[in-house]
Amino acid sequence: MSDDRIDITLRRRAFELNVAIALPARGVVALLGPSGSGKSTLLRAVAGIESAATGRIRVADRDWLDTRSGIDLAPQKRRVGMVFQDYALFEHMTVAANVGFGVPRRRRAQVVARLTETFRLQGLADRRPSQLSGGQRQRVALARALAPDPDMLLLDEPLSAVDVHLRERLRVELQGLFQTLDTPTLLVSHDLEEARQLADYVGVLVDGRIQRYGTTREVFDHPGTVAAAQVLGWRNLLPVRGWSNRAVTGSWGRIRLLHDASLHTAMLGIRPEKVSILPAGEGDLDATVVRIADKGAIHEVHCCLVDGTPFYVQRLWSDPLPRPGSPVGLGLPLQHLVPLVDGDGMVPTQLHRLGRTLFGGVQSCPSAVAVS
Amino acid sequence: MSDDRIDITLRRRAFELNVAIALPARGVVALLGPSGSGKSTLLRAVAGIESAATGRIRVADRDWLDTRSGIDLAPQKRRVGMVFQDYALFEHMTVAANVGFGVPRRRRAQVVARLTETFRLQGLADRRPSQLSGGQRQRVALARALAPDPDMLLLDEPLSAVDVHLRERLRVELQGLFQTLDTPTLLVSHDLEEARQLADYVGVLVDGRIQRYGTTREVFDHPGTVAAAQVLGWRNLLPVRGWSNRAVTGSWGRIRLLHDASLHTAMLGIRPEKVSILPAGEGDLDATVVRIADKGAIHEVHCCLVDGTPFYVQRLWSDPLPRPGSPVGLGLPLQHLVPLVDGDGMVPTQLHRLGRTLFGGVQSCPSAVAVS
Amino acid sequence: MAVDAWHTAVLTVQLAAVTVLLLLLVGTPLAWWLATTRRRWKVPVEAVTALPLVLPPTVLGFYLLLFLGPKGPAGELSIRWFGSPLTFTFSGLVIASCVYSLPFVVQPLQAAFEGIDKRAVEAAWSLGASRVRTFVQVIVPQARRGFVTALVLGFAHTLGEFGVVLMVGGNIPGETQVLSIAIYERVEMLDYAGAHGLSLALLLFSFLVLSLVYLTNRRWSMGAHGG
Amino acid sequence: MAVDAWHTAVLTVQLAAVTVLLLLLVGTPLAWWLATTRRRWKVPVEAVTALPLVLPPTVLGFYLLLFLGPKGPAGELSIRWFGSPLTFTFSGLVIASCVYSLPFVVQPLQAAFEGIDKRAVEAAWSLGASRVRTFVQVIVPQARRGFVTALVLGFAHTLGEFGVVLMVGGNIPGETQVLSIAIYERVEMLDYAGAHGLSLALLLFSFLVLSLVYLTNRRWSMGAHGG
């Protein structure tokens, strides 16, 4: 980690954004969060388009913002390359004019020539953006943002405007680009797979606050808080009602632990691929199979714990499957059980309500929707 | 299959839609296709909102459209329940008024009471749609569409407007609903997982034509045409250049077959989870590992064949992984190699160009994007 | 003089109210057609509808004079049925005002109709609602902003007409003398104090009306944004 | 009479051209401010800008008469510098026309500015483009439709003004007599043939102008849709 950092507070009507993260000298930082969590606002604040109330932004050893010493660089001065959700290309200019827009006139021709080659846009230089495919548009947007040689690259959900069929391919392209790029990159996303594949570091943003920040693997494997786990797609969450000597209990049953459970543990989480399916009675928890979803490479077994809590297990496509309706035991390897605490300002009662919503209410099991 | 069918031709400027499919008496038919393929137009034509040039639509043994006998029922007469992409709720009416809109006044109170209970909307009856969550909005839209007891339910990308974090849960809800529903349902989607999980039958729509139609499993396992395979997310596609006695060849190598390859075979496809990784020289094809993508339950190994064609292999998270840069052999089980023909009007030269685009151009390998 | 001004004001308001009512009746289907049609006819009809915006009031007044006068088609009918032409009567003024204020009613309605959620309309159809029921229960509530704007602008613009009225209605106190002409008359007579009183009243009224329109539009658009 | 009508037409076109030029200069920054501001001031400023739409031309004319006349602030300045007040002069007419046609220039521009892709503007900023360069190279090309509409409507509406001009400019042939007043004069003099010729010319011109505006808008919006 360098000395670079983002540390800002920002208020808009009822919304408050409060983020403090250290930036790496290179590599991709992904900010994940539900819509409305403040992801895009943060990106715009870093670019200087939205103004922050207080805070400091330091990139490449230069202060872009430092409210204490009265520094607040205009977007024009921040040396930032921004790629917008729908790319926001200049529709009335050619590809070459788009790419060269941010480059001083005397170096423009040379830079445009280099970047159109790098991004395989040769032959398209005289086209308008409306004549390009989705992938070409993305490459123009990236080339345009990188042309002025920025100190930081900002990407706002770069693949969300792209047709699903193209997304996987463009993601691979982005991955290839990032591997060769020295510019530190901040990527905003609500797509877990995108973040997982592209990012070196992940921050989880909920309600304008960073709930978790670390390397991609750390964060995905150990979300830390319940809210972060939900954002990161954890669906097997067991609310903890009580804990005794080396065991936790809930209405779903009792699990023995290797060590004492922390008093702060609100839920236990486990990824669906880490759970094994055993004969009835032989597992750590008893469950009933509700249905099986075919997801291509994997099958997802939807189960139901004794208190009705839904529980998901993922098997490889070639593994044998239990029959829907049959009782099974679930093996939960202790090393994969992750304790989760209440996040940032969440009080236990809220958490319990959250638990009820998740497990008692909408997702009640078996399927509560029945049309007569 | 009942006698019900959709068989229409429709022209809009340069676009022509030409679809003929038999409808099941119950169950979900998903129409998959890239954006611009005509999916939504087809749905709107079935509902009677867009008028077809010629054709016949027969649902529940009643003709909605029969251009030969001059029948063309107004949307009001088609007894169709439609759920729009963003739900298109009546924002100025309460939830109860929305649900009851399509029901005659004398039965309205009773039907609304029943459906608000079924869809767990009790207590929300007097709210406006703007005060509801995404999941509640979906339930209101479904309840409103089902209230007049339609003969067919039409869903236009029902989950695409929903936050990613909610999507999985709402999909499970929809699945539960469909299992109890007797109304045949036509679902338009561009989300493979959605179609796979929700549909009993799948049709693949490309450029206004059905490329493949059958049960979900049949279609996903045997796309039939190259275009359908691409829509269905097949990424391991090997263009066939020549075939000899029980073998096919391409610039990527040579594969022995159990039986003679059809003269019509344009490509061979195989799903990434069906490929095994063997020591170098021992597989059916030689390859080099480029990178490994962590996708949670599975790891995706990105390889490179001898001619540069990218190739993807999926392993369970707990399987051992080859190192990037190392040479490997790929085992392609013969029973999982799927022959694909040129689709509907595609001539071989187009196909080869398609192959070059897919394998020689954009996705060339190792990563062609490099910023100096 | 005060009674005179009062009569003139009442007459003006009557004229504006009748005009706006008629225009809403005529303008709503016209605006709906303009908002939804894809025919080639749309462009010329749109242009004709907007003509009173750019056409000199005197040109408009001249043609209306010809049309409504004793030798015009409407005037002849009027003479046959009522014994007098339409020029220099209240009915003539209403017809002239309707033509003059047409775009101020049609254009906000058209914009509102163009902005409504078409899917909600299609949803109503597929739920079996007739076109009339869909219009009343789904389209009008969504276009309420356009109706308020049309009502207010149409009313205010009719209050302010001058050139057309002067030519078609003349200047008969208690019969066809409206406020804008009363002001002109007072200025011609160098009665600046009288002109001042009337002008100030109309200025304030117009400003309030427009502020109301813009404020309402802003509130609603913000509400739609937030919700 | 023919030479007279020709002089009047030339004068009218001159007036419209000068007015529209001045209005584009003043209206562009005003419209940009209205399109982007979030301040409370927006509503009253919007209302004032739209006032000439609904205000009786006589009220407008009356206040301009006071403002530009020998005892008004602008008139006094004019007398001090040029020896005569602004009323009943071409300069006075230009000022009156600018006020009268302001909304026809500002409103299309404001709508165009509100419709541009804000992200493209932000992209230009983050690429280091100054606000002036962004305006010229990114905003104006996107708003070109609004500029054409503003130009055409402003020009056409100035051609058609009557009430304001009558009060501020009077009716001096070759000096302040514009077409709309020439028509009024001919009608008053019962010269219906003369009025007919001028009216027909203006009617055709207005119709063509509006058809052009609507056709262009339609083409562009279709192009944007297709592309």
mmCIF file of C-alpha atoms in Angstrom, chain B residues 75-355:
data_model
loop_
_atom_site.group_PDB
_atom_site.id
_atom_site.type_symbol
_atom_site.label_atom_id
_atom_site.label_comp_id
_atom_site.label_asym_id
_atom_site.label_seq_id
_atom_site.Cartn_x
_atom_site.Cartn_y
_atom_site.Cartn_z
ATOM 1 C CA PRO B 75 -55.543 -6.883 -26.348
ATOM 2 C CA GLN B 76 -58.587 -6.427 -24.097
ATOM 3 C CA LYS B 77 -60.132 -9.653 -25.417
ATOM 4 C CA ARG B 78 -57.088 -11.889 -25.306
ATOM 5 C CA ARG B 79 -57.313 -12.928 -21.646
ATOM 6 C CA VAL B 80 -53.616 -12.470 -21.215
ATOM 7 C CA GLY B 81 -51.757 -11.580 -18.032
ATOM 8 C CA MET B 82 -48.701 -9.479 -18.741
ATOM 9 C CA VAL B 83 -45.817 -8.704 -16.391
ATOM 10 C CA PHE B 84 -43.561 -5.988 -17.737
ATOM 11 C CA GLN B 85 -39.845 -5.533 -17.332
ATOM 12 C CA ASP B 86 -40.156 -2.739 -14.761
ATOM 13 C CA TYR B 87 -43.601 -4.023 -13.740
ATOM 14 C CA ALA B 88 -45.427 -0.924 -15.098
ATOM 15 C CA LEU B 89 -47.541 -0.665 -11.969
ATOM 16 C CA PHE B 90 -50.169 2.072 -11.825
ATOM 17 C CA GLU B 91 -48.171 4.431 -9.631
ATOM 18 C CA HIS B 92 -51.158 6.607 -8.752
ATOM 19 C CA MET B 93 -53.256 3.718 -7.418
ATOM 20 C CA THR B 94 -53.012 1.693 -4.241
ATOM 21 C CA VAL B 95 -51.779 -1.886 -4.242
ATOM 22 C CA ALA B 96 -55.383 -3.113 -3.898
ATOM 23 C CA ALA B 97 -56.537 -0.970 -6.844
ATOM 24 C CA ASN B 98 -53.644 -2.291 -8.928
ATOM 25 C CA VAL B 99 -54.434 -5.909 -8.164
ATOM 26 C CA GLY B 100 -58.162 -5.423 -8.722
ATOM 27 C CA PHE B 101 -57.907 -3.346 -11.907
ATOM 28 C CA GLY B 102 -58.641 -6.214 -14.269
ATOM 29 C CA VAL B 103 -61.470 -7.772 -12.236
ATOM 30 C CA PRO B 104 -65.177 -6.883 -12.702
ATOM 31 C CA ARG B 105 -66.401 -4.684 -9.864
ATOM 32 C CA ARG B 106 -68.716 -7.212 -8.233
ATOM 33 C CA ARG B 107 -66.002 -9.853 -7.787
ATOM 34 C CA ARG B 108 -63.194 -7.371 -7.164
ATOM 35 C CA ALA B 109 -63.102 -7.298 -3.339
ATOM 36 C CA GLN B 110 -63.101 -11.078 -3.120
ATOM 37 C CA VAL B 111 -60.359 -11.622 -5.723
ATOM 38 C CA VAL B 112 -58.168 -8.880 -4.251
ATOM 39 C CA ALA B 113 -58.520 -10.390 -0.778
ATOM 40 C CA ARG B 114 -57.534 -13.821 -2.062
ATOM 41 C CA LEU B 115 -54.548 -12.641 -4.101
ATOM 42 C CA THR B 116 -53.149 -10.227 -1.500
ATOM 43 C CA GLU B 117 -53.083 -13.205 0.833
ATOM 44 C CA THR B 118 -51.529 -15.572 -1.712
ATOM 45 C CA PHE B 119 -48.855 -13.048 -2.576
ATOM 46 C CA ARG B 120 -48.303 -11.957 1.030
ATOM 47 C CA LEU B 121 -49.376 -8.377 0.396
ATOM 48 C CA GLN B 122 -51.657 -8.094 3.420
ATOM 49 C CA GLY B 123 -51.075 -4.841 5.232
ATOM 50 C CA LEU B 124 -49.751 -3.256 2.023
ATOM 51 C CA ALA B 125 -53.165 -2.946 0.344
ATOM 52 C CA ASP B 126 -53.381 0.824 0.875
ATOM 53 C CA ARG B 127 -49.806 1.656 -0.104
ATOM 54 C CA ARG B 128 -48.672 3.197 -3.367
ATOM 55 C CA PRO B 129 -46.221 1.222 -5.536
ATOM 56 C CA SER B 130 -43.517 3.814 -4.828
ATOM 57 C CA GLN B 131 -43.569 2.760 -1.170
ATOM 58 C CA LEU B 132 -42.839 -0.886 -1.961
ATOM 59 C CA SER B 133 -39.602 -2.844 -2.155
ATOM 60 C CA GLY B 134 -38.488 -4.531 -5.376
ATOM 61 C CA GLY B 135 -39.784 -7.895 -4.260
ATOM 62 C CA GLN B 136 -43.145 -6.488 -3.233
ATOM 63 C CA ARG B 137 -43.469 -4.704 -6.589
ATOM 64 C CA GLN B 138 -42.908 -7.981 -8.386
ATOM 65 C CA ARG B 139 -45.576 -9.664 -6.293
ATOM 66 C CA VAL B 140 -48.051 -6.857 -7.018
ATOM 67 C CA ALA B 141 -47.332 -7.143 -10.749
ATOM 68 C CA LEU B 142 -47.863 -10.903 -10.677
ATOM 69 C CA ALA B 143 -51.026 -10.623 -8.592
ATOM 70 C CA ARG B 144 -52.421 -7.954 -10.931
ATOM 71 C CA ALA B 145 -51.683 -10.073 -13.999
ATOM 72 C CA LEU B 146 -53.205 -13.219 -12.482
ATOM 73 C CA ALA B 147 -56.281 -11.542 -10.983
ATOM 74 C CA PRO B 148 -58.477 -11.758 -14.123
ATOM 75 C CA ASP B 149 -57.592 -15.471 -14.330
ATOM 76 C CA PRO B 150 -55.851 -15.224 -17.726
ATOM 77 C CA ASP B 151 -55.441 -18.051 -20.207
ATOM 78 C CA MET B 152 -51.771 -17.220 -20.603
ATOM 79 C CA LEU B 153 -49.153 -15.399 -18.569
ATOM 80 C CA LEU B 154 -46.523 -13.314 -20.365
ATOM 81 C CA LEU B 155 -43.398 -12.167 -18.525
ATOM 82 C CA ASP B 156 -40.977 -9.711 -20.127
ATOM 83 C CA GLU B 157 -37.594 -10.066 -18.397
ATOM 84 C CA PRO B 158 -39.277 -10.000 -14.991
ATOM 85 C CA LEU B 159 -36.054 -9.855 -12.972
ATOM 86 C CA SER B 160 -33.896 -7.549 -15.053
ATOM 87 C CA ALA B 161 -35.038 -4.393 -13.232
ATOM 88 C CA VAL B 162 -34.228 -5.903 -9.845
ATOM 89 C CA ASP B 163 -31.049 -5.342 -7.872
ATOM 90 C CA VAL B 164 -28.615 -8.246 -8.298
ATOM 91 C CA HIS B 165 -28.774 -9.020 -4.598
ATOM 92 C CA LEU B 166 -32.520 -9.584 -4.758
ATOM 93 C CA ARG B 167 -32.596 -11.423 -8.055
ATOM 94 C CA GLU B 168 -31.727 -14.876 -6.769
ATOM 95 C CA ARG B 169 -34.414 -14.682 -4.081
ATOM 96 C CA LEU B 170 -37.104 -13.435 -6.451
ATOM 97 C CA ARG B 171 -36.196 -16.157 -8.909
ATOM 98 C CA VAL B 172 -36.827 -18.769 -6.227
ATOM 99 C CA GLU B 173 -40.171 -17.101 -5.509
ATOM 100 C CA LEU B 174 -41.115 -17.198 -9.176
ATOM 101 C CA GLN B 175 -40.097 -20.834 -9.341
ATOM 102 C CA GLY B 176 -42.381 -21.620 -6.407
ATOM 103 C CA LEU B 177 -45.235 -19.768 -8.073
ATOM 104 C CA PHE B 178 -44.812 -21.541 -11.401
ATOM 105 C CA GLN B 179 -44.865 -24.934 -9.712
ATOM 106 C CA THR B 180 -48.377 -24.285 -8.413
ATOM 107 C CA LEU B 181 -49.688 -22.450 -11.476
ATOM 108 C CA ASP B 182 -51.876 -24.015 -14.129
ATOM 109 C CA THR B 183 -51.617 -21.082 -16.540
ATOM 110 C CA PRO B 184 -49.166 -21.637 -19.394
ATOM 111 C CA THR B 185 -46.466 -18.998 -19.222
ATOM 112 C CA LEU B 186 -44.273 -17.368 -21.830
ATOM 113 C CA LEU B 187 -41.134 -15.851 -20.341
ATOM 114 C CA VAL B 188 -38.767 -13.639 -22.261
ATOM 115 C CA SER B 189 -35.256 -13.417 -20.915
ATOM 116 C CA HIS B 190 -31.657 -12.807 -21.752
ATOM 117 C CA ASP B 191 -30.471 -14.399 -18.533
ATOM 118 C CA LEU B 192 -29.369 -17.989 -19.031
ATOM 119 C CA GLU B 193 -29.579 -18.916 -15.380
ATOM 120 C CA GLU B 194 -33.081 -17.482 -15.125
ATOM 121 C CA ALA B 195 -34.303 -19.520 -18.075
ATOM 122 C CA ARG B 196 -32.594 -22.666 -16.901
ATOM 123 C CA GLN B 197 -34.094 -22.432 -13.455
ATOM 124 C CA LEU B 198 -37.612 -21.332 -14.371
ATOM 125 C CA ALA B 199 -38.444 -22.858 -17.745
ATOM 126 C CA ASP B 200 -39.771 -26.253 -18.785
ATOM 127 C CA TYR B 201 -39.248 -25.435 -22.468
ATOM 128 C CA VAL B 202 -36.740 -23.118 -24.105
ATOM 129 C CA GLY B 203 -36.801 -21.422 -27.469
ATOM 130 C CA VAL B 204 -33.709 -19.641 -28.784
ATOM 131 C CA LEU B 205 -34.533 -16.552 -30.825
ATOM 132 C CA VAL B 206 -31.860 -15.029 -33.074
ATOM 133 C CA ASP B 207 -32.583 -12.230 -35.547
ATOM 134 C CA GLY B 208 -36.314 -12.786 -35.339
ATOM 135 C CA ARG B 209 -36.174 -16.545 -35.971
ATOM 136 C CA ILE B 210 -36.406 -19.530 -33.623
ATOM 137 C CA GLN B 211 -33.101 -21.375 -33.913
ATOM 138 C CA ARG B 212 -33.947 -24.146 -31.461
ATOM 139 C CA TYR B 213 -36.989 -25.180 -29.444
ATOM 140 C CA GLY B 214 -37.409 -28.025 -26.976
ATOM 141 C CA THR B 215 -37.317 -28.966 -23.327
ATOM 142 C CA THR B 216 -34.891 -26.963 -21.225
ATOM 143 C CA ARG B 217 -32.496 -29.865 -20.788
ATOM 144 C CA GLU B 218 -32.553 -30.835 -24.476
ATOM 145 C CA VAL B 219 -31.879 -27.283 -25.620
ATOM 146 C CA PHE B 220 -29.139 -26.507 -23.103
ATOM 147 C CA ASP B 221 -27.362 -29.817 -23.746
ATOM 148 C CA HIS B 222 -27.813 -29.846 -27.549
ATOM 149 C CA PRO B 223 -28.135 -26.340 -28.955
ATOM 150 C CA GLY B 224 -28.115 -27.702 -32.515
ATOM 151 C CA THR B 225 -26.906 -24.583 -34.324
ATOM 152 C CA VAL B 226 -23.852 -22.458 -33.799
ATOM 153 C CA ALA B 227 -25.943 -19.334 -33.253
ATOM 154 C CA ALA B 228 -28.082 -21.054 -30.607
ATOM 155 C CA ALA B 229 -24.973 -22.364 -28.859
ATOM 156 C CA GLN B 230 -23.573 -18.855 -28.644
ATOM 157 C CA VAL B 231 -26.795 -17.508 -27.165
ATOM 158 C CA LEU B 232 -26.792 -20.384 -24.669
ATOM 159 C CA GLY B 233 -23.345 -19.397 -23.433
ATOM 160 C CA TRP B 234 -21.246 -22.093 -25.105
ATOM 161 C CA ARG B 235 -17.734 -20.707 -25.252
ATOM 162 C CA ASN B 236 -15.744 -23.799 -26.239
ATOM 163 C CA LEU B 237 -16.508 -23.905 -29.943
ATOM 164 C CA LEU B 238 -14.076 -25.588 -32.332
ATOM 165 C CA PRO B 239 -14.529 -24.645 -36.011
ATOM 166 C CA VAL B 240 -14.355 -27.778 -38.151
ATOM 167 C CA ARG B 241 -12.107 -27.403 -41.208
ATOM 168 C CA GLY B 242 -12.031 -30.968 -42.443
ATOM 169 C CA TRP B 243 -13.247 -34.456 -41.606
ATOM 170 C CA SER B 244 -11.760 -37.795 -42.457
ATOM 171 C CA ASN B 245 -12.592 -41.329 -41.342
ATOM 172 C CA ARG B 246 -13.929 -40.965 -37.825
ATOM 173 C CA ALA B 247 -12.023 -37.791 -37.085
ATOM 174 C CA VAL B 248 -12.406 -34.051 -37.378
ATOM 175 C CA THR B 249 -9.612 -31.585 -37.852
ATOM 176 C CA GLY B 250 -9.125 -27.882 -37.443
ATOM 177 C CA SER B 251 -6.247 -25.524 -36.919
ATOM 178 C CA TRP B 252 -6.623 -26.400 -33.210
ATOM 179 C CA GLY B 253 -5.744 -30.091 -33.808
ATOM 180 C CA ARG B 254 -7.506 -33.377 -34.519
ATOM 181 C CA ILE B 255 -10.131 -35.279 -32.568
ATOM 182 C CA ARG B 256 -11.045 -38.893 -33.149
ATOM 183 C CA LEU B 257 -14.778 -39.594 -33.162
ATOM 184 C CA LEU B 258 -16.841 -42.716 -32.427
ATOM 185 C CA HIS B 259 -18.848 -42.284 -35.604
ATOM 186 C CA ASP B 260 -18.477 -40.345 -38.844
ATOM 187 C CA ALA B 261 -18.875 -36.605 -38.531
ATOM 188 C CA SER B 262 -21.791 -35.178 -40.422
ATOM 189 C CA LEU B 263 -20.938 -33.158 -43.503
ATOM 190 C CA HIS B 264 -23.065 -30.383 -42.089
ATOM 191 C CA THR B 265 -21.129 -30.035 -38.863
ATOM 192 C CA ALA B 266 -19.674 -26.538 -38.720
ATOM 193 C CA MET B 267 -18.328 -26.593 -35.187
ATOM 194 C CA LEU B 268 -17.853 -28.897 -32.262
ATOM 195 C CA GLY B 269 -18.921 -27.657 -28.848
ATOM 196 C CA ILE B 270 -18.233 -28.876 -25.340
ATOM 197 C CA ARG B 271 -19.269 -27.394 -21.979
ATOM 198 C CA PRO B 272 -16.345 -26.277 -19.801
ATOM 199 C CA GLU B 273 -17.382 -28.555 -16.920
ATOM 200 C CA LYS B 274 -17.171 -31.636 -19.142
ATOM 201 C CA VAL B 275 -13.491 -31.160 -20.017
ATOM 202 C CA SER B 276 -10.814 -32.823 -17.922
ATOM 203 C CA ILE B 277 -7.248 -31.586 -17.406
ATOM 204 C CA LEU B 278 -4.511 -34.163 -18.005
ATOM 205 C CA PRO B 279 -0.713 -34.080 -18.074
ATOM 206 C CA ALA B 280 0.732 -32.446 -21.211
ATOM 207 C CA GLY B 281 0.618 -34.718 -24.256
ATOM 208 C CA GLU B 282 -1.896 -37.151 -22.771
ATOM 209 C CA GLY B 283 -5.150 -35.384 -23.740
ATOM 210 C CA ASP B 284 -7.139 -35.134 -26.955
ATOM 211 C CA LEU B 285 -5.868 -31.581 -27.476
ATOM 212 C CA ASP B 286 -2.746 -29.741 -26.368
ATOM 213 C CA ALA B 287 -3.170 -26.446 -24.569
ATOM 214 C CA THR B 288 -1.433 -23.882 -22.383
ATOM 215 C CA VAL B 289 -2.943 -22.491 -19.195
ATOM 216 C CA VAL B 290 -3.311 -18.714 -19.408
ATOM 217 C CA ARG B 291 -4.993 -17.756 -16.157
ATOM 218 C CA ILE B 292 -7.350 -19.051 -13.532
ATOM 219 C CA ALA B 293 -10.538 -17.260 -12.520
ATOM 220 C CA ASP B 294 -12.029 -17.860 -9.073
ATOM 221 C CA LYS B 295 -15.817 -18.058 -9.375
ATOM 222 C CA GLY B 296 -16.644 -19.271 -5.875
ATOM 223 C CA ALA B 297 -17.934 -22.811 -6.141
ATOM 224 C CA ILE B 298 -15.819 -23.384 -9.232
ATOM 225 C CA HIS B 299 -12.501 -22.317 -10.661
ATOM 226 C CA GLU B 300 -12.372 -21.529 -14.350
ATOM 227 C CA VAL B 301 -9.129 -22.439 -16.097
ATOM 228 C CA HIS B 302 -8.555 -20.283 -19.186
ATOM 229 C CA CYS B 303 -6.469 -22.197 -21.687
ATOM 230 C CA CYS B 304 -5.090 -21.576 -25.124
ATOM 231 C CA LEU B 305 -5.052 -24.216 -27.888
ATOM 232 C CA VAL B 306 -2.105 -24.573 -30.267
ATOM 233 C CA ASP B 307 -3.644 -22.158 -32.805
ATOM 234 C CA GLY B 308 -4.469 -19.573 -30.121
ATOM 235 C CA THR B 309 -8.163 -20.529 -29.748
ATOM 236 C CA PRO B 310 -9.262 -19.825 -26.153
ATOM 237 C CA PHE B 311 -10.688 -22.782 -24.265
ATOM 238 C CA TYR B 312 -12.336 -22.858 -20.861
ATOM 239 C CA VAL B 313 -12.320 -25.641 -18.279
ATOM 240 C CA GLN B 314 -14.269 -25.533 -15.019
ATOM 241 C CA ARG B 315 -13.091 -27.330 -11.885
ATOM 242 C CA LEU B 316 -14.693 -27.614 -8.448
ATOM 243 C CA TRP B 317 -13.138 -25.199 -5.930
ATOM 244 C CA SER B 318 -11.474 -28.051 -4.069
ATOM 245 C CA ASP B 319 -9.870 -29.701 -7.137
ATOM 246 C CA PRO B 320 -6.115 -29.219 -7.707
ATOM 247 C CA LEU B 321 -5.321 -26.546 -10.312
ATOM 248 C CA PRO B 322 -2.608 -26.364 -12.991
ATOM 249 C CA ARG B 323 -0.264 -23.388 -12.840
ATOM 250 C CA PRO B 324 -0.697 -20.500 -15.310
ATOM 251 C CA GLY B 325 1.824 -20.832 -18.120
ATOM 252 C CA SER B 326 2.110 -24.577 -17.895
ATOM 253 C CA PRO B 327 1.276 -26.908 -20.822
ATOM 254 C CA VAL B 328 -1.592 -29.328 -20.266
ATOM 255 C CA GLY B 329 -3.577 -31.930 -22.143
ATOM 256 C CA LEU B 330 -7.353 -31.573 -22.423
ATOM 257 C CA GLY B 331 -9.564 -34.636 -22.219
ATOM 258 C CA LEU B 332 -12.748 -34.243 -24.263
ATOM 259 C CA PRO B 333 -15.145 -37.129 -23.496
ATOM 260 C CA LEU B 334 -16.675 -38.113 -26.825
ATOM 261 C CA GLN B 335 -20.208 -38.361 -25.453
ATOM 262 C CA HIS B 336 -20.069 -34.690 -24.443
ATOM 263 C CA LEU B 337 -18.799 -33.367 -27.776
ATOM 264 C CA VAL B 338 -21.811 -31.757 -29.428
ATOM 265 C CA PRO B 339 -21.878 -31.214 -33.206
ATOM 266 C CA LEU B 340 -23.299 -27.837 -34.261
ATOM 267 C CA VAL B 341 -24.610 -26.941 -37.718
ATOM 268 C CA ASP B 342 -24.902 -23.568 -39.365
ATOM 269 C CA GLY B 343 -28.134 -21.978 -38.363
ATOM 270 C CA ASP B 344 -31.031 -20.916 -40.483
ATOM 271 C CA GLY B 345 -29.660 -19.373 -43.642
ATOM 272 C CA MET B 346 -26.081 -19.055 -42.454
ATOM 273 C CA VAL B 347 -23.680 -19.854 -45.270
ATOM 274 C CA PRO B 348 -20.302 -21.458 -44.558
ATOM 275 C CA THR B 349 -18.301 -18.351 -45.420
ATOM 276 C CA GLN B 350 -20.233 -16.314 -42.874
ATOM 277 C CA LEU B 351 -19.614 -19.069 -40.420
ATOM 278 C CA HIS B 352 -15.895 -19.053 -40.983
ATOM 279 C CA ARG B 353 -15.838 -15.319 -40.530
ATOM 280 C CA LEU B 354 -17.780 -15.829 -37.322
ATOM 281 C CA GLY B 355 -15.215 -18.383 -36.267
#
